[in-house]
XYZ file of N, CA and C in Angstrom:
303
model
N 0.679 -1.148 0.177
C -0.011 -0.024 -0.026
C 0.888 1.224 -0.049
N 0.324 2.450 -0.390
C 1.146 3.683 -0.708
C 1.091 4.206 0.935
N 2.507 4.359 1.160
C 2.962 4.970 2.453
C 3.829 6.086 2.359
N 3.414 7.054 1.955
C 4.056 8.356 1.537
C 4.222 9.393 3.004
N 5.478 9.690 3.239
C 5.386 10.772 4.195
C 5.403 12.022 3.285
N 4.711 12.882 3.539
C 4.287 14.153 2.751
C 4.042 15.273 3.799
N 4.675 16.492 3.212
C 4.552 17.728 4.113
C 3.180 18.298 3.931
N 2.662 18.033 2.901
C 1.198 18.598 2.905
C 0.173 17.522 3.380
N -1.249 17.783 3.644
C -1.967 16.711 4.143
C -2.189 15.729 3.020
N -1.909 14.593 3.466
C -1.906 13.369 2.555
C -3.169 13.080 1.905
N -4.420 13.132 2.333
C -5.587 13.140 1.541
C -5.821 14.225 0.571
N -5.255 15.318 0.838
C -5.276 16.354 -0.285
C -4.633 16.090 -1.584
N -3.424 15.527 -1.329
C -2.648 15.031 -2.562
C -3.265 13.893 -3.167
N -3.855 13.003 -2.419
C -4.311 11.902 -3.073
C -5.598 12.170 -3.847
N -6.594 13.114 -3.183
C -7.732 13.441 -3.616
C -7.483 14.141 -5.295
N -6.287 15.046 -5.061
C -6.004 15.624 -6.291
C -5.332 14.679 -7.385
N -4.723 13.715 -6.861
C -4.266 12.790 -7.951
C -5.380 11.884 -8.618
N -6.343 11.507 -7.822
C -7.589 11.064 -8.204
C -8.330 11.730 -9.185
N -8.319 12.960 -9.019
C -9.159 13.928 -10.172
C -8.317 14.004 -11.454
N -6.879 13.894 -11.274
C -6.033 14.012 -12.419
C -6.017 12.773 -13.158
N -6.114 11.704 -12.526
C -6.003 10.312 -13.183
C -7.213 10.285 -14.055
N -8.404 10.663 -13.575
C -9.811 10.560 -14.382
C -9.848 11.578 -15.534
N -9.093 12.639 -15.372
C -8.985 13.563 -16.334
C -8.153 13.323 -17.547
N -7.241 12.344 -17.235
C -6.233 11.968 -18.300
C -6.751 10.636 -18.988
N -7.128 10.734 -20.446
C -7.795 9.810 -21.100
C -7.264 8.398 -20.933
N -6.035 8.097 -21.263
C -5.286 6.867 -21.047
C -5.490 6.424 -19.692
N -5.224 7.053 -18.727
C -5.283 6.490 -17.556
C -6.795 6.273 -16.903
N -7.723 7.034 -17.485
C -9.111 6.937 -17.072
C -9.383 5.604 -17.649
N -9.060 5.261 -19.056
C -9.394 4.054 -19.648
C -8.812 2.867 -18.698
N -7.404 2.904 -18.290
C -6.887 1.873 -17.569
C -7.754 1.427 -16.369
N -8.255 2.527 -15.790
C -9.032 2.479 -14.539
C -10.261 1.548 -14.915
N -11.035 2.097 -15.874
C -12.023 1.267 -16.196
C -11.946 -0.141 -16.682
N -10.587 -0.480 -17.363
C -10.391 -1.683 -17.556
C -9.973 -2.426 -16.472
N -9.546 -1.860 -15.473
C -9.150 -2.634 -14.080
C -10.496 -3.180 -13.388
N -11.397 -2.104 -13.315
C -12.833 -2.453 -12.872
C -13.438 -3.341 -13.701
N -13.325 -3.669 -14.909
C -13.760 -4.625 -15.787
C -13.140 -6.044 -16.049
N -11.999 -5.926 -15.133
C -11.106 -7.042 -14.974
C -10.306 -7.328 -16.699
N -10.225 -6.261 -17.320
C -9.539 -6.534 -18.733
C -8.200 -5.572 -18.851
N -7.746 -5.225 -17.752
C -6.481 -4.609 -17.856
C -5.139 -5.572 -17.743
N -4.001 -5.044 -17.991
C -2.996 -5.811 -17.736
C -2.822 -6.161 -16.327
N -2.305 -7.500 -16.067
C -2.454 -7.992 -14.612
C -1.661 -7.038 -13.647
N -0.683 -6.348 -14.290
C 0.167 -5.379 -13.241
C -0.613 -4.226 -12.953
N -1.582 -3.727 -13.302
C -2.421 -2.776 -13.049
C -3.592 -2.901 -12.078
N -3.781 -2.207 -10.929
C -4.846 -2.390 -10.189
C -5.259 -1.190 -9.604
N -6.595 -1.013 -9.128
C -7.308 0.223 -8.756
C -7.554 -0.032 -7.260
N -7.265 0.863 -6.412
C -7.676 0.715 -4.973
C -8.038 2.250 -4.599
N -9.282 2.312 -3.853
C -9.645 3.630 -3.496
C -9.515 4.594 -4.622
N -9.821 4.383 -5.845
C -9.742 5.299 -6.816
C -8.439 5.563 -7.480
N -7.500 5.054 -7.081
C -5.999 5.176 -7.275
C -5.738 4.169 -8.269
N -4.887 4.528 -9.250
C -4.340 3.504 -10.242
C -2.878 2.928 -9.911
N -2.731 1.628 -9.696
C -1.246 1.414 -9.321
C -0.765 0.429 -10.489
N 0.508 0.404 -10.865
C 1.249 -0.468 -11.435
C 2.244 -1.280 -10.635
N 2.226 -2.399 -10.660
C 2.972 -3.522 -9.756
C 3.206 -2.767 -8.370
N 2.010 -2.452 -7.654
C 1.952 -1.786 -6.427
C 2.735 -0.488 -6.207
N 2.930 0.127 -7.391
C 3.346 1.554 -7.283
C 2.301 2.471 -7.995
N 2.105 3.587 -7.229
C 1.079 4.574 -7.643
C 1.436 5.327 -8.896
N 0.605 5.241 -9.628
C 0.699 5.683 -11.203
C 0.439 7.219 -11.017
N 1.282 8.049 -11.768
C 1.289 9.429 -11.764
C 1.207 9.824 -13.316
N 0.125 10.814 -13.447
C -0.033 11.398 -14.814
C 1.319 12.025 -15.180
N 1.468 12.162 -16.440
C 2.632 12.910 -16.781
C 2.207 14.298 -16.825
N 2.583 14.967 -15.725
C 2.144 16.249 -15.669
C 3.428 17.192 -14.840
N 4.022 18.074 -15.590
C 5.147 18.528 -15.083
C 5.077 19.135 -13.503
N 4.154 19.899 -13.237
C 3.805 20.468 -12.089
C 3.633 19.406 -10.703
N 2.906 18.341 -11.191
C 2.841 17.326 -10.154
C 3.898 16.447 -9.877
N 4.876 16.059 -10.983
C 5.903 15.419 -10.826
C 7.049 16.261 -10.071
N 7.065 17.638 -10.470
C 7.971 18.392 -9.533
C 7.624 18.441 -8.265
N 6.391 18.555 -7.834
C 5.916 18.318 -6.523
C 6.495 17.183 -5.809
N 6.470 16.084 -6.455
C 6.769 14.610 -5.797
C 8.421 14.692 -5.775
N 9.028 15.231 -6.737
C 10.447 15.348 -6.520
C 11.017 16.251 -5.391
N 10.142 17.222 -5.314
C 10.599 18.240 -4.294
C 10.417 17.648 -2.932
N 9.471 16.925 -2.872
C 9.112 16.287 -1.384
C 9.984 15.025 -1.252
N 10.475 14.507 -2.269
C 11.391 13.323 -1.796
C 12.791 13.711 -1.970
N 13.293 15.047 -2.431
C 14.586 15.425 -2.402
C 14.912 16.569 -1.419
N 14.014 17.551 -1.712
C 14.341 18.894 -1.076
C 13.817 19.311 0.320
N 12.513 18.542 0.581
C 11.989 18.834 1.848
C 12.779 18.373 2.927
N 12.386 18.772 4.183
C 12.896 18.124 5.414
C 12.535 16.641 5.455
N 11.593 16.283 4.912
C 11.235 14.810 4.962
C 11.913 14.145 3.965
N 12.288 14.568 2.834
C 13.129 13.886 1.932
C 14.635 14.006 2.359
N 15.014 14.971 3.087
C 16.377 14.852 3.688
C 17.671 15.216 2.687
N 17.323 15.709 1.517
C 18.302 16.061 0.596
C 19.010 14.780 0.128
N 18.637 13.587 -0.160
C 19.202 12.617 -0.582
C 19.810 12.865 -1.930
N 20.815 11.849 -2.281
C 21.442 12.101 -3.567
C 20.541 11.577 -4.672
N 20.805 11.728 -5.903
C 19.977 11.127 -7.028
C 19.638 9.710 -6.974
N 20.659 8.919 -6.717
C 20.399 7.543 -6.693
C 19.368 7.136 -5.565
N 19.585 7.538 -4.506
C 18.787 7.192 -3.307
C 17.284 7.776 -3.520
N 17.309 9.060 -3.924
C 15.872 9.544 -4.288
C 15.283 8.928 -5.221
N 15.771 8.514 -6.272
C 15.220 7.599 -7.407
C 14.705 6.278 -6.928
N 15.603 5.640 -6.009
C 15.176 4.353 -5.652
C 13.971 4.629 -4.698
N 13.937 5.576 -3.789
C 12.766 5.875 -3.046
C 11.512 5.963 -3.809
N 11.542 6.917 -4.916
C 10.498 7.245 -5.788
C 10.229 6.084 -6.487
N 11.089 5.266 -6.941
C 10.640 3.905 -7.644
C 10.025 3.047 -6.909
N 10.123 2.911 -5.674
C 9.601 2.108 -4.775
C 8.120 2.544 -4.567
N 7.597 3.580 -4.840
C 6.350 4.035 -4.570
C 5.621 4.640 -5.833
N 6.099 5.080 -6.735
C 5.668 5.676 -7.843
C 5.930 5.119 -9.080
N 5.348 5.271 -10.164
C 5.424 4.904 -11.529
C 4.783 5.948 -12.529
N 5.678 6.506 -13.339
C 5.278 7.160 -14.292
C 6.323 6.913 -15.494
N 5.950 7.113 -16.770
C 6.726 6.808 -18.005
C 7.827 7.444 -18.051
N 9.155 7.020 -18.509
C 10.451 7.704 -18.492
C 10.806 8.256 -17.219
N 10.329 7.545 -16.162
C 10.580 8.096 -14.721
C 12.418 8.413 -14.333
N 13.054 7.660 -14.928
C 14.648 7.896 -14.977
C 15.228 9.121 -15.625
N 14.482 9.617 -16.394
C 15.051 10.719 -17.253
C 14.990 12.067 -16.571
């Protein structure tokens, strides 16, 4: 399950993410496919959130990704970890295409 340490209220971030997922055509279709049991076996939906291999799927949206990167690297919670450690922590909980770029 998603266990994020976050400086803003956790529920606000997740609600915003739910809204962004259903506003994204491809991800919205994946959510529908999961509910109909026709999606790739690696995708699941829990509480309106889309997961790929138990990692939270993030829409490709620059501002959202930058917020996540900020939380995991520069915030007091992130601890200013290096690139390798920050990426490993991100990959353990999130998925978005071309994540390593």
